[in-house]
Amino acid sequence: MKFFKCAFCIVLITCMLCGCSFKMSSSIEDLISPISLMGDNADVKLALDSFVKNGYSLKTPSYGSHITSYTFYDIDLDKADEAIAFYEPSDDLGSINMAIIKQYENEWKVVENIKGPGKDIHSLDFADVNGGKRQEIIICWDAITNSTSHEMCVYELGVEKDKLSLIQMGESITVNNYIPVDMNNDSINEILAFELGTGSSSYAGAELYSFKSSNPKVIGETKLDSHISGYTELKIEKIGNENRVYADAVSSSGSSMLTELIYFSNAYGTIISPFYSYGSGRTKDTSRNALIKSMDINSDSRIEIPNDYKLDNLPKGVSCINWLVYKKTTLIHTDYSLFVAKDGYTVVIPDKDINNISVSYDEKSRELKVLSAKSKKEAFSIKPVLKATYKESDYKGYTKILDASGYIYLAKIGDDSDIDINMKNLKAYIKNV
């Protein structure tokens, strides 16, 4: 029992320090709410305390770039950051508010407060979507915590003397994910919103919203493969004057992925997804069993889409990937790589060597070894080590080739002469995923 109490205290303190939203029940959630500001910024908390007189629990966005208790951002372009905080009032449980807190001389004050249309906050973002030079505030609210669909609201900031106000631009939009991007080359960002079916509806699609006027409107739409559970990551690729969006999605079963490519077609006057078939209702050519996202695998400023590549006798947990780039309506091969999902990395193998290697993986040491299939000698090996426990003296003979996601990735060059890969190559070939 004493051990359990100590362990619980350690977990509790850890969660408080990292600011995570450890949700077990409302009472526990209050105990482990995001930690308060300290030092010079403590006055920001005092301003919120003074405004919400009956008490509150801070809420943090669960997704995106702004996932702290207080977000500091210069929203009114006065060269001084304002603070944005989300909270649940003690006298209105189940609701969520957003407060904007601004400093005037040496005093912080809540200058605007809105009540959200949900009970939780999914994400916070900033982007100029109406061409007014000042960035709008984009918020995804959740009616149900951890929902796959969110209510996206776009707020325009009004500035009058010392007063700030938020004006919602149009109605909320139901999305699974979204990205601000100039799709139609008019020098103003639109919002490309991705939607999933709700309830018994089997539907997925993308809609392009223009916010140039006070009443946002859809200026493009396309259906997408509905056999997915959600869009995990969105990336923008700029080709000349054209912006393309790559949307990586996890299948409904969770065992595979696909990538939707979307761009604006002037000929059709809408957005299109070239791999989606309206006949079959499926997206072809961009699916894979390996759970790896699209990325610029070879640092050529182009995004490649991963496909499975069959390589005989691969050990469990290691996949071979064929990377493809979209050019002139066609997917063209660029590179091959080995992907170790458990360790969060992929390493490129030159085309001339991909069919001349054998691969082993030690589950305990987590070391990947690549050997020459002909000589049976080792070409190189890679192993990840937790950064917190890494000591260079413990890994003699290894060289650090990557520091990412809390791991140090180490490599060692073997004595094989058939596979021409050296340490410099490995540093360029390895990618954190």
CSV table of C-alpha atoms in Angstrom, one decimal:
chain,number,residue,atom,x,y,z
A,1,MET,CA,0.0,0.0,0.0
A,2,LYS,CA,2.8,2.4,0.8
A,3,PHE,CA,4.4,1.7,-2.6
A,4,PHE,CA,1.1,2.4,-4.3
A,5,LYS,CA,0.7,5.7,-2.5
A,6,CYS,CA,4.3,6.7,-3.5
A,7,ALA,CA,3.8,5.6,-7.1
A,8,PHE,CA,0.5,7.6,-7.4
A,9,CYS,CA,2.2,10.7,-6.0
A,10,ILE,CA,5.0,10.4,-8.5
A,11,VAL,CA,2.6,10.0,-11.4
A,12,LEU,CA,0.5,12.9,-10.1
A,13,ILE,CA,3.5,15.3,-9.8
A,14,THR,CA,4.8,14.2,-13.2
A,15,CYS,CA,1.4,15.0,-14.8
A,16,MET,CA,1.3,18.4,-13.1
A,17,LEU,CA,4.8,19.3,-14.3
A,18,CYS,CA,4.2,18.3,-17.9
A,19,GLY,CA,0.8,20.1,-18.0
A,20,CYS,CA,-1.0,17.0,-19.4
A,21,SER,CA,-4.8,16.7,-19.1
A,22,PHE,CA,-4.9,13.5,-17.1
A,23,LYS,CA,-8.7,12.7,-17.2
A,24,MET,CA,-10.1,10.1,-14.8
A,25,SER,CA,-13.0,12.0,-13.3
A,26,SER,CA,-14.0,15.6,-12.7
A,27,SER,CA,-12.6,15.6,-9.2
A,28,ILE,CA,-9.2,14.2,-10.2
A,29,GLU,CA,-9.2,16.4,-13.2
A,30,ASP,CA,-9.5,19.5,-11.0
A,31,LEU,CA,-6.6,18.2,-8.9
A,32,ILE,CA,-4.3,17.7,-11.9
A,33,SER,CA,-5.3,20.8,-13.9
A,34,PRO,CA,-2.5,22.5,-15.9
A,35,ILE,CA,0.0,24.2,-13.6
A,36,SER,CA,-0.2,27.9,-12.9
A,37,LEU,CA,2.2,30.5,-14.3
A,38,MET,CA,5.1,31.6,-12.1
A,39,GLY,CA,7.5,34.6,-12.0
A,40,ASP,CA,6.8,37.6,-14.1
A,41,ASN,CA,3.8,35.9,-15.8
A,42,ALA,CA,2.0,35.1,-12.5
A,43,ASP,CA,0.0,38.3,-13.0
A,44,VAL,CA,-1.7,36.7,-16.0
A,45,LYS,CA,-3.1,34.1,-13.7
A,46,LEU,CA,-4.1,36.7,-11.2
A,47,ALA,CA,-6.0,38.6,-13.9
A,48,LEU,CA,-8.0,35.4,-14.8
A,49,ASP,CA,-8.5,34.7,-11.1
A,50,SER,CA,-10.0,38.2,-10.7
A,51,PHE,CA,-12.2,37.9,-13.7
A,52,VAL,CA,-13.6,34.4,-12.9
A,53,LYS,CA,-14.5,35.1,-9.3
A,54,ASN,CA,-16.1,31.7,-8.5
A,55,GLY,CA,-13.2,29.6,-9.6
A,56,TYR,CA,-12.3,27.6,-12.6
A,57,SER,CA,-10.2,24.7,-14.1
A,58,LEU,CA,-7.8,25.5,-16.9
A,59,LYS,CA,-8.1,23.5,-20.1
A,60,THR,CA,-5.4,22.8,-22.6
A,61,PRO,CA,-5.8,22.1,-26.4
A,62,SER,CA,-5.2,18.4,-27.1
A,63,TYR,CA,-3.8,18.9,-30.6
A,64,GLY,CA,-1.7,21.3,-32.6
A,65,SER,CA,1.1,23.7,-32.0
A,66,HIS,CA,-0.4,25.5,-29.0
A,67,ILE,CA,-1.0,22.9,-26.2
A,68,THR,CA,0.0,24.8,-23.1
A,69,SER,CA,-2.3,26.3,-20.4
A,70,TYR,CA,-1.6,29.8,-21.6
A,71,THR,CA,-0.8,30.7,-25.2
A,72,PHE,CA,1.2,33.9,-25.7
A,73,TYR,CA,0.7,35.5,-29.1
A,74,ASP,CA,0.6,39.0,-30.6
A,75,ILE,CA,-2.9,38.9,-32.0
A,76,ASP,CA,-3.5,42.7,-32.3
A,77,LEU,CA,0.0,43.4,-33.9
A,78,ASP,CA,1.0,45.9,-31.2
A,79,LYS,CA,4.4,44.1,-30.8
A,80,ALA,CA,3.4,42.8,-27.4
A,81,ASP,CA,2.0,39.3,-26.7
A,82,GLU,CA,-1.5,38.8,-25.4
A,83,ALA,CA,-2.3,35.6,-23.4
A,84,ILE,CA,-5.1,33.2,-24.4
A,85,ALA,CA,-6.5,30.8,-21.8
A,86,PHE,CA,-9.3,28.2,-21.9
A,87,TYR,CA,-11.1,27.3,-18.7
A,88,GLU,CA,-14.2,25.6,-17.3
A,89,PRO,CA,-16.0,27.9,-14.7
A,90,SER,CA,-16.8,26.2,-11.4
A,91,ASP,CA,-20.3,27.7,-11.5
A,92,ASP,CA,-20.9,26.4,-15.1
A,93,LEU,CA,-19.5,22.9,-15.2
A,94,GLY,CA,-19.5,21.2,-18.6
A,95,SER,CA,-18.9,24.5,-20.5
A,96,ILE,CA,-15.7,26.0,-21.7
A,97,ASN,CA,-14.7,29.6,-22.1
A,98,MET,CA,-11.8,31.4,-23.8
A,99,ALA,CA,-10.3,34.5,-22.3
A,100,ILE,CA,-7.9,37.0,-23.9
A,101,ILE,CA,-5.7,38.6,-21.3
A,102,LYS,CA,-3.8,41.8,-22.3
A,103,GLN,CA,-1.2,43.9,-20.4
A,104,TYR,CA,-1.8,47.6,-20.1
A,105,GLU,CA,1.3,49.3,-18.6
A,106,ASN,CA,2.1,46.9,-15.7
A,107,GLU,CA,-1.3,45.3,-15.3
A,108,TRP,CA,-2.9,42.3,-17.0
A,109,LYS,CA,-6.6,42.3,-17.6
A,110,VAL,CA,-9.1,40.1,-19.3
A,111,VAL,CA,-10.2,42.2,-22.2
A,112,GLU,CA,-12.4,39.6,-24.0
A,113,ASN,CA,-14.2,36.4,-23.1
A,114,ILE,CA,-16.3,34.0,-25.1
A,115,LYS,CA,-18.2,30.9,-24.3
A,116,GLY,CA,-17.4,28.0,-26.7
A,117,PRO,CA,-20.0,25.8,-28.3
A,118,GLY,CA,-18.7,22.6,-26.6
A,119,LYS,CA,-17.3,21.2,-23.4
A,120,ASP,CA,-13.6,20.8,-24.4
A,121,ILE,CA,-11.0,22.4,-26.6
A,122,HIS,CA,-9.3,20.4,-29.4
A,123,SER,CA,-7.0,22.9,-31.0
A,124,LEU,CA,-6.0,26.6,-31.3
A,125,ASP,CA,-4.5,28.1,-34.4
A,126,PHE,CA,-3.8,31.5,-36.0
A,127,ALA,CA,-3.9,32.4,-39.7
A,128,ASP,CA,-4.8,35.4,-41.9
A,129,VAL,CA,-7.8,34.1,-43.9
A,130,ASN,CA,-9.4,37.3,-45.0
A,131,GLY,CA,-6.4,39.2,-46.3
A,132,GLY,CA,-6.6,41.8,-43.5
A,133,LYS,CA,-3.0,41.3,-42.5
A,134,ARG,CA,-4.0,40.5,-38.9
A,135,GLN,CA,-4.3,36.8,-38.2
A,136,GLU,CA,-7.7,35.3,-37.3
A,137,ILE,CA,-8.1,32.9,-34.4
A,138,ILE,CA,-9.2,29.4,-35.4
A,139,ILE,CA,-10.5,27.2,-32.7
A,140,CYS,CA,-11.8,23.6,-32.8
A,141,TRP,CA,-14.3,23.0,-29.9
A,142,ASP,CA,-15.4,19.5,-28.9
A,143,ALA,CA,-18.9,18.6,-27.7
A,144,ILE,CA,-17.4,15.2,-26.6
A,145,THR,CA,-13.9,14.9,-25.3
A,146,ASN,CA,-11.6,13.0,-27.7
A,147,SER,CA,-14.2,13.2,-30.5
A,148,THR,CA,-13.1,12.6,-34.1
A,149,SER,CA,-15.3,15.5,-35.3
A,150,HIS,CA,-14.8,19.1,-34.0
A,151,GLU,CA,-16.7,22.3,-34.4
A,152,MET,CA,-14.3,24.8,-36.1
A,153,CYS,CA,-15.0,28.4,-35.4
A,154,VAL,CA,-13.0,31.3,-37.0
A,155,TYR,CA,-12.9,34.6,-35.1
A,156,GLU,CA,-11.9,37.9,-36.5
A,157,LEU,CA,-10.3,40.3,-34.0
A,158,GLY,CA,-11.8,43.8,-33.6
A,159,VAL,CA,-9.5,46.5,-32.2
A,160,GLU,CA,-10.9,49.8,-30.9
A,161,LYS,CA,-8.7,52.0,-28.6
A,162,ASP,CA,-8.0,49.7,-25.6
A,163,LYS,CA,-10.8,47.2,-26.4
A,164,LEU,CA,-10.4,43.9,-28.2
A,165,SER,CA,-13.4,42.0,-29.4
A,166,LEU,CA,-13.9,38.7,-31.2
A,167,ILE,CA,-16.4,38.4,-34.0
A,168,GLN,CA,-17.2,34.9,-35.3
A,169,MET,CA,-17.0,34.7,-39.1
A,170,GLY,CA,-20.0,32.6,-40.2
A,171,GLU,CA,-21.3,29.5,-38.6
A,172,SER,CA,-19.1,26.7,-37.1
A,173,ILE,CA,-17.9,24.0,-39.5
A,174,THR,CA,-17.7,20.4,-38.5
A,175,VAL,CA,-14.2,19.0,-39.3
A,176,ASN,CA,-12.0,16.1,-38.5
A,177,ASN,CA,-8.9,18.2,-39.5
A,178,TYR,CA,-8.1,21.4,-41.4
A,179,ILE,CA,-5.3,23.5,-42.8
A,180,PRO,CA,-5.1,27.2,-43.8
A,181,VAL,CA,-3.6,27.4,-47.3
A,182,ASP,CA,-3.9,29.5,-50.4
A,183,MET,CA,-5.3,26.9,-52.8
A,184,ASN,CA,-6.6,29.1,-55.7
A,185,ASN,CA,-3.5,31.4,-55.9
A,186,ASP,CA,-5.3,34.6,-55.0
A,187,SER,CA,-2.7,35.5,-52.3
A,188,ILE,CA,-5.3,34.9,-49.5
A,189,ASN,CA,-5.4,31.8,-47.4
A,190,GLU,CA,-8.5,29.7,-47.5
A,191,ILE,CA,-9.3,26.9,-45.1
A,192,LEU,CA,-9.2,23.3,-46.4
A,193,ALA,CA,-11.5,21.3,-44.1
A,194,PHE,CA,-11.6,17.5,-44.0
A,195,GLU,CA,-14.8,15.9,-42.9
A,196,LEU,CA,-15.8,12.4,-41.7
A,197,GLY,CA,-19.2,10.9,-41.7
A,198,THR,CA,-21.1,10.9,-38.4
A,199,GLY,CA,-23.3,8.2,-37.0
A,200,SER,CA,-24.2,5.6,-39.7
A,201,SER,CA,-23.0,7.9,-42.5
A,202,SER,CA,-20.1,6.5,-44.4
A,203,TYR,CA,-18.6,9.7,-45.9
A,204,ALA,CA,-15.3,11.5,-46.2
A,205,GLY,CA,-14.6,14.7,-48.1
A,206,ALA,CA,-12.7,18.0,-48.3
A,207,GLU,CA,-14.2,21.4,-48.7
A,208,LEU,CA,-12.4,24.7,-49.4
A,209,TYR,CA,-13.8,27.7,-47.5
A,210,SER,CA,-13.1,31.3,-48.5
A,211,PHE,CA,-13.3,33.9,-45.7
A,212,LYS,CA,-12.8,37.0,-47.9
A,213,SER,CA,-16.3,38.2,-47.0
A,214,SER,CA,-18.1,38.3,-43.7
A,215,ASN,CA,-20.1,35.2,-44.8
A,216,PRO,CA,-17.7,32.4,-45.6
A,217,LYS,CA,-18.5,30.2,-48.6
A,218,VAL,CA,-17.5,26.9,-50.1
A,219,ILE,CA,-15.5,27.5,-53.3
A,220,GLY,CA,-14.4,23.9,-53.9
A,221,GLU,CA,-15.1,20.4,-52.7
A,222,THR,CA,-14.2,16.8,-53.4
A,223,LYS,CA,-15.2,13.4,-52.1
A,224,LEU,CA,-12.5,11.2,-50.5
A,225,ASP,CA,-12.0,7.6,-49.5
A,226,SER,CA,-14.4,7.0,-46.5
A,227,HIS,CA,-12.7,3.8,-45.2
A,228,ILE,CA,-10.7,5.8,-42.7
A,229,SER,CA,-10.8,6.7,-39.0
A,230,GLY,CA,-9.2,10.2,-39.4
A,231,TYR,CA,-6.7,12.5,-41.0
A,232,THR,CA,-3.5,12.3,-38.9
A,233,GLU,CA,-1.3,14.9,-40.6
A,234,LEU,CA,-1.7,17.6,-43.3
A,235,LYS,CA,1.3,18.9,-45.3
A,236,ILE,CA,1.6,21.7,-47.9
A,237,GLU,CA,3.8,21.4,-51.0
A,238,LYS,CA,4.4,24.4,-53.2
A,239,ILE,CA,5.1,23.7,-56.8
A,240,GLY,CA,5.5,27.0,-58.7
A,241,ASN,CA,2.4,29.1,-57.9
A,242,GLU,CA,0.4,26.0,-56.9
A,243,ASN,CA,-0.1,24.7,-53.4
A,244,ARG,CA,-0.8,21.0,-52.9
A,245,VAL,CA,-2.0,19.4,-49.7
A,246,TYR,CA,-1.1,15.9,-48.7
A,247,ALA,CA,-3.5,14.4,-46.2
A,248,ASP,CA,-2.3,11.2,-44.4
A,249,ALA,CA,-5.2,9.1,-43.1
A,250,VAL,CA,-5.4,5.9,-41.0
A,251,SER,CA,-7.8,3.2,-42.2
A,252,SER,CA,-10.9,2.3,-40.3
A,253,SER,CA,-9.3,-0.9,-39.0
A,254,GLY,CA,-6.2,1.1,-37.9
A,255,SER,CA,-3.9,-1.4,-39.7
A,256,SER,CA,-3.0,0.6,-42.8
A,257,MET,CA,-2.7,4.2,-44.1
A,258,LEU,CA,-3.4,6.1,-47.3
A,259,THR,CA,-2.6,9.6,-48.6
A,260,GLU,CA,-5.0,12.0,-50.3
A,261,LEU,CA,-3.5,14.5,-52.6
A,262,ILE,CA,-5.6,17.7,-53.1
A,263,TYR,CA,-5.0,20.7,-55.3
A,264,PHE,CA,-7.1,23.4,-57.0
A,265,SER,CA,-8.0,22.9,-60.7
A,266,ASN,CA,-8.5,26.0,-62.7
A,267,ALA,CA,-10.0,24.0,-65.5
A,268,TYR,CA,-12.8,22.6,-63.2
A,269,GLY,CA,-12.9,25.6,-60.9
A,270,THR,CA,-12.7,23.4,-57.7
A,271,ILE,CA,-10.4,21.2,-55.7
A,272,ILE,CA,-9.7,17.7,-56.9
A,273,SER,CA,-8.1,14.6,-55.5
A,274,PRO,CA,-6.5,12.8,-58.5
A,275,PHE,CA,-6.2,9.4,-56.8
A,276,TYR,CA,-9.9,9.2,-55.7
A,277,SER,CA,-12.2,7.1,-57.9
A,278,TYR,CA,-15.9,8.2,-57.9
A,279,GLY,CA,-16.7,4.8,-59.5
A,280,SER,CA,-15.3,2.7,-56.7
A,281,GLY,CA,-15.4,5.3,-53.9
A,282,ARG,CA,-11.8,4.4,-53.0
A,283,THR,CA,-8.5,6.1,-53.3
A,284,LYS,CA,-6.0,4.0,-55.3
A,285,ASP,CA,-2.2,3.8,-55.5
A,286,THR,CA,-1.4,5.6,-52.2
A,287,SER,CA,-2.3,3.0,-49.6
A,288,ARG,CA,0.2,0.9,-47.6
A,289,ASN,CA,0.2,-1.5,-44.7
A,290,ALA,CA,3.1,0.3,-43.1
A,291,LEU,CA,1.9,3.1,-40.7
A,292,ILE,CA,4.2,5.7,-42.1
A,293,LYS,CA,3.3,9.2,-43.2
A,294,SER,CA,4.2,11.0,-46.4
A,295,MET,CA,7.3,13.2,-46.2
A,296,ASP,CA,10.3,14.6,-48.1
A,297,ILE,CA,12.4,11.5,-47.8
A,298,ASN,CA,15.4,12.8,-49.8
A,299,SER,CA,15.5,16.5,-49.0
A,300,ASP,CA,14.6,17.7,-52.5
A,301,SER,CA,11.7,19.9,-51.3
A,302,ARG,CA,9.2,17.5,-52.8
A,303,ILE,CA,6.8,15.3,-50.7
A,304,GLU,CA,7.0,11.6,-51.4
A,305,ILE,CA,4.1,9.2,-50.8
A,306,PRO,CA,5.1,5.8,-49.2
A,307,ASN,CA,4.0,2.5,-50.7
A,308,ASP,CA,4.8,-1.1,-49.5
A,309,TYR,CA,7.7,-2.8,-51.2
A,310,LYS,CA,8.1,-6.6,-51.0
A,311,LEU,CA,11.4,-7.6,-49.7
A,312,ASP,CA,11.9,-11.2,-48.8
A,313,ASN,CA,12.6,-12.4,-45.2
A,314,LEU,CA,12.2,-9.1,-43.4
A,315,PRO,CA,12.1,-9.5,-39.6
A,316,LYS,CA,9.0,-8.7,-37.7
A,317,GLY,CA,8.6,-5.0,-37.1
A,318,VAL,CA,10.6,-3.9,-40.1
A,319,SER,CA,9.0,-2.8,-43.4
A,320,CYS,CA,10.4,-1.9,-46.8
A,321,ILE,CA,9.0,1.3,-48.3
A,322,ASN,CA,8.9,2.5,-51.9
A,323,TRP,CA,8.7,6.3,-52.0
A,324,LEU,CA,6.8,7.9,-54.9
A,325,VAL,CA,6.6,11.6,-56.1
A,326,TYR,CA,3.6,13.0,-58.0
A,327,LYS,CA,4.7,14.4,-61.3
A,328,LYS,CA,2.4,15.2,-64.3
A,329,THR,CA,-0.5,13.0,-63.0
A,330,THR,CA,1.9,10.1,-62.4
A,331,LEU,CA,3.5,8.6,-59.3
A,332,ILE,CA,7.3,8.1,-59.9
A,333,HIS,CA,9.7,6.2,-57.8
A,334,THR,CA,12.4,8.2,-56.0
A,335,ASP,CA,13.8,6.0,-53.1
A,336,TYR,CA,13.6,2.9,-51.0
A,337,SER,CA,13.9,2.7,-47.3
A,338,LEU,CA,13.7,0.4,-44.3
A,339,PHE,CA,11.1,1.5,-41.7
A,340,VAL,CA,11.3,0.4,-38.0
A,341,ALA,CA,7.9,1.5,-36.6
A,342,LYS,CA,8.7,0.7,-33.0
A,343,ASP,CA,11.8,2.9,-33.1
A,344,GLY,CA,10.3,5.8,-35.1
A,345,TYR,CA,12.8,6.0,-38.0
A,346,THR,CA,13.3,5.1,-41.6
A,347,VAL,CA,16.6,4.8,-43.4
A,348,VAL,CA,17.1,5.0,-47.1
A,349,ILE,CA,18.8,2.2,-49.0
A,350,PRO,CA,20.2,3.0,-52.4
A,351,ASP,CA,18.3,1.5,-55.3
A,352,LYS,CA,21.3,-0.5,-56.5
A,353,ASP,CA,21.5,-2.2,-53.1
A,354,ILE,CA,17.8,-2.7,-52.1
A,355,ASN,CA,17.6,-6.3,-53.6
A,356,ASN,CA,21.1,-7.3,-52.5
A,357,ILE,CA,20.6,-7.0,-48.7
A,358,SER,CA,19.4,-9.1,-45.8
A,359,VAL,CA,18.1,-7.6,-42.6
A,360,SER,CA,18.0,-8.7,-39.0
A,361,TYR,CA,16.4,-7.0,-35.9
A,362,ASP,CA,17.1,-7.7,-32.3
A,363,GLU,CA,13.9,-7.1,-30.3
A,364,LYS,CA,15.8,-6.8,-27.0
A,365,SER,CA,18.6,-4.5,-28.0
A,366,ARG,CA,16.5,-2.9,-30.8
A,367,GLU,CA,19.4,-3.0,-33.1
A,368,LEU,CA,18.8,-3.2,-36.9
A,369,LYS,CA,21.5,-4.9,-38.9
A,370,VAL,CA,21.8,-4.6,-42.7
A,371,LEU,CA,24.0,-7.2,-44.3
A,372,SER,CA,25.1,-8.1,-47.8
A,373,ALA,CA,23.0,-11.0,-49.1
A,374,LYS,CA,26.0,-12.2,-51.0
A,375,SER,CA,28.9,-11.9,-48.6
A,376,LYS,CA,26.8,-12.3,-45.4
A,377,LYS,CA,28.9,-9.5,-43.9
A,378,GLU,CA,27.4,-6.6,-42.0
A,379,ALA,CA,27.2,-3.3,-43.9
A,380,PHE,CA,25.9,-1.2,-41.0
A,381,SER,CA,23.7,-1.3,-37.9
A,382,ILE,CA,21.4,1.3,-36.2
A,383,LYS,CA,20.1,1.3,-32.7
A,384,PRO,CA,18.1,3.9,-30.7
A,385,VAL,CA,19.0,4.8,-27.1
A,386,LEU,CA,16.9,6.9,-24.7
A,387,LYS,CA,18.4,10.3,-24.5
A,388,ALA,CA,17.9,10.5,-20.8
A,389,THR,CA,20.0,7.4,-20.2
A,390,TYR,CA,22.6,7.8,-23.0
A,391,LYS,CA,26.3,7.8,-22.1
A,392,GLU,CA,28.7,8.0,-24.9
A,393,SER,CA,31.2,5.8,-23.0
A,394,ASP,CA,28.7,3.0,-22.9
A,395,TYR,CA,28.6,2.7,-26.7
A,396,LYS,CA,32.1,2.5,-28.0
A,397,GLY,CA,32.3,1.9,-31.7
A,398,TYR,CA,29.0,3.6,-32.4
A,399,THR,CA,28.5,7.1,-33.8
A,400,LYS,CA,25.6,9.4,-33.1
A,401,ILE,CA,23.7,10.0,-36.4
A,402,LEU,CA,20.4,11.5,-35.2
A,403,ASP,CA,19.0,13.2,-32.1
A,404,ALA,CA,15.1,13.2,-32.2
A,405,SER,CA,12.0,12.5,-30.2
A,406,GLY,CA,13.8,11.7,-27.0
A,407,TYR,CA,16.2,9.2,-28.6
A,408,ILE,CA,19.8,9.2,-29.7
A,409,TYR,CA,20.2,7.1,-32.8
A,410,LEU,CA,23.6,5.3,-33.0
A,411,ALA,CA,25.2,3.6,-36.0
A,412,LYS,CA,28.1,1.4,-36.7
A,413,ILE,CA,29.7,0.6,-40.1
A,414,GLY,CA,30.5,-3.0,-40.7
A,415,ASP,CA,33.2,-4.7,-42.8
A,416,ASP,CA,31.2,-5.5,-45.9
A,417,SER,CA,32.5,-4.0,-49.2
A,418,ASP,CA,29.5,-4.9,-51.4
A,419,ILE,CA,27.1,-2.3,-49.9
A,420,ASP,CA,28.6,1.1,-50.3
A,421,ILE,CA,27.1,3.0,-47.3
A,422,ASN,CA,29.3,5.0,-44.9
A,423,MET,CA,28.6,7.1,-41.8
A,424,LYS,CA,28.1,10.3,-43.8
A,425,ASN,CA,25.5,8.5,-45.9
A,426,LEU,CA,23.6,7.3,-42.9
A,427,LYS,CA,23.4,10.7,-41.4
A,428,ALA,CA,21.7,11.9,-44.6
A,429,TYR,CA,19.6,8.7,-45.1
A,430,ILE,CA,18.0,8.4,-41.6
A,431,LYS,CA,14.7,10.3,-41.0
A,432,ASN,CA,12.7,10.5,-37.8
A,433,VAL,CA,9.0,9.6,-38.5
